[in-house]
Coordinates of C-alpha atoms in Angstrom, one line a residue:
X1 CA 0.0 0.0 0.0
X2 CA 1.3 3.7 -1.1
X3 CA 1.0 5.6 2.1
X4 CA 0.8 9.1 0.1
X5 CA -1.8 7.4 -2.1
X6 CA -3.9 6.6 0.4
X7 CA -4.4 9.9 1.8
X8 CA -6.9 11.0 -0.8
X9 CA -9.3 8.5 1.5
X10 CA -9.6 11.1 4.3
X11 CA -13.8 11.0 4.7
X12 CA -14.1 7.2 3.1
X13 CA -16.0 4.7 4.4
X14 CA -14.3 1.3 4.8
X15 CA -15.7 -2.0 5.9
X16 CA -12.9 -4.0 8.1
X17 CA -11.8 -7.6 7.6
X18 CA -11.5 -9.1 10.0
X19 CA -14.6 -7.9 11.5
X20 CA -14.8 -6.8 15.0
X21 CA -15.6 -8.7 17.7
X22 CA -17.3 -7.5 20.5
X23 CA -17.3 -8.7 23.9
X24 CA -20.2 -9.0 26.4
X25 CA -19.5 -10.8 29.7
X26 CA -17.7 -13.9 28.8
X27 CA -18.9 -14.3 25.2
X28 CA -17.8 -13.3 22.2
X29 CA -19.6 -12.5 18.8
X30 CA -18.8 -11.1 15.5
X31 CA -19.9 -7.6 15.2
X32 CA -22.1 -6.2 12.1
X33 CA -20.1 -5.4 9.0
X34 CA -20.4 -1.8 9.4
X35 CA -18.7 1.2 7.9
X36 CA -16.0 2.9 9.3
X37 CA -14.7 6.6 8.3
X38 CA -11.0 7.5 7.9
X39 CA -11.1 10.6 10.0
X40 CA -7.6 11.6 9.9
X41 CA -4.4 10.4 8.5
X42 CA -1.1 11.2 9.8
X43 CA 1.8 10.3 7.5
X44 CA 4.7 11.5 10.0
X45 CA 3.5 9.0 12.7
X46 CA 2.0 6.9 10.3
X47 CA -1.5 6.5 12.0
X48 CA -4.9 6.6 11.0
X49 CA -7.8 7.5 12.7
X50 CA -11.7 5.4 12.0
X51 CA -14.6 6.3 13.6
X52 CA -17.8 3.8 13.5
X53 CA -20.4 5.2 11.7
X54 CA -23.3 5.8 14.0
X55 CA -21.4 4.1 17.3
X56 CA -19.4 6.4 18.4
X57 CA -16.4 4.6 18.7
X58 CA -13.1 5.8 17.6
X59 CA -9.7 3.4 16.6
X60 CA -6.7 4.4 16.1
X61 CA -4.5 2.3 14.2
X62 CA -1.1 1.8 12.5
X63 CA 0.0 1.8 9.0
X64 CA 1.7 -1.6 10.5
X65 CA -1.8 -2.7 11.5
X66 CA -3.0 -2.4 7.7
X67 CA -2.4 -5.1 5.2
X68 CA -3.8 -3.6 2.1
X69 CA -6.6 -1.2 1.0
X70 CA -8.8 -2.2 -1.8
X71 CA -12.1 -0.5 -3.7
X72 CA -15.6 -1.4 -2.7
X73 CA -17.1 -1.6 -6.4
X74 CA -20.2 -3.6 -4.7
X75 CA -21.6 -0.2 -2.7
X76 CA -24.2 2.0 -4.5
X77 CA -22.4 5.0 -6.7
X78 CA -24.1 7.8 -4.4
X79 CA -21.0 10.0 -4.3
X80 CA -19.2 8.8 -1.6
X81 CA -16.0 6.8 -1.7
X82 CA -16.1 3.1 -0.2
X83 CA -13.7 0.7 0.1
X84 CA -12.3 -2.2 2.2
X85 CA -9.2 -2.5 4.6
X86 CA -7.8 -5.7 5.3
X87 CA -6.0 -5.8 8.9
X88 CA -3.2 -7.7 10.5
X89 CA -5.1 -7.1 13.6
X90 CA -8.3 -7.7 15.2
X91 CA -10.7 -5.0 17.0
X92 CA -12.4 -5.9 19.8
X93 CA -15.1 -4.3 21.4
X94 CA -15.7 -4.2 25.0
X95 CA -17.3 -1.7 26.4
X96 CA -16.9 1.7 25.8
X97 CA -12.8 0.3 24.8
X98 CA -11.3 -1.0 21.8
X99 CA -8.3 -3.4 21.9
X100 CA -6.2 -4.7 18.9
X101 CA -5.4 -8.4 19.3
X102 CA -3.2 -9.8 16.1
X103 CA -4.6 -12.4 13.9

């Protein structure tokens, strides 16, 4: 992946793979495949920032953390940009928190 390049997805919405897990009690579940929006993008630290669309949850990950970006050609042309990242790592969701596990 071309960090520079992937700057010009500032305000996309991505769907992650793997999906989140979250974690209630003692159980865990897959969550929904939902979308998440590159907020920010810091090339000097290397870091991006997703928020979940309607959640309210915020991640902060590293270009490390990212194993390749890919278009969304399946999502409805309405004007926004979609696409799909494929991690190294694992989000999990527990709580108001979000840990990275590896995969």
């Amino acid at each position: 992946m071309k960090w520079r390049e992937f700057k010009k997805n500032i305000g996309a919405r991505m769907r992650l793979h793997p999906l989140p897990i979250i974690r209630t009690g003692d159980f865990f579940k897959n969550w929904r495949d939902i979308d998440w929006i590159i907020n920010k993008i810091d090339e000097e630290a290397k870091q991006i920032e997703l928020s979940a669309v309607g959640f309210g949850y915020t991640v902060t990950l590293g270009k490390d953390h990212i194993h390749s970006f890919m278009s969304d050609t399946q999502r409805p042309p309405d004007g926004l940009k979609y696409g799909i990242l494929k991690l190294h790592v694992r989000l999990v969701i527990d709580g108001v928190n979000i840990k990275l596990e590896s995969t």
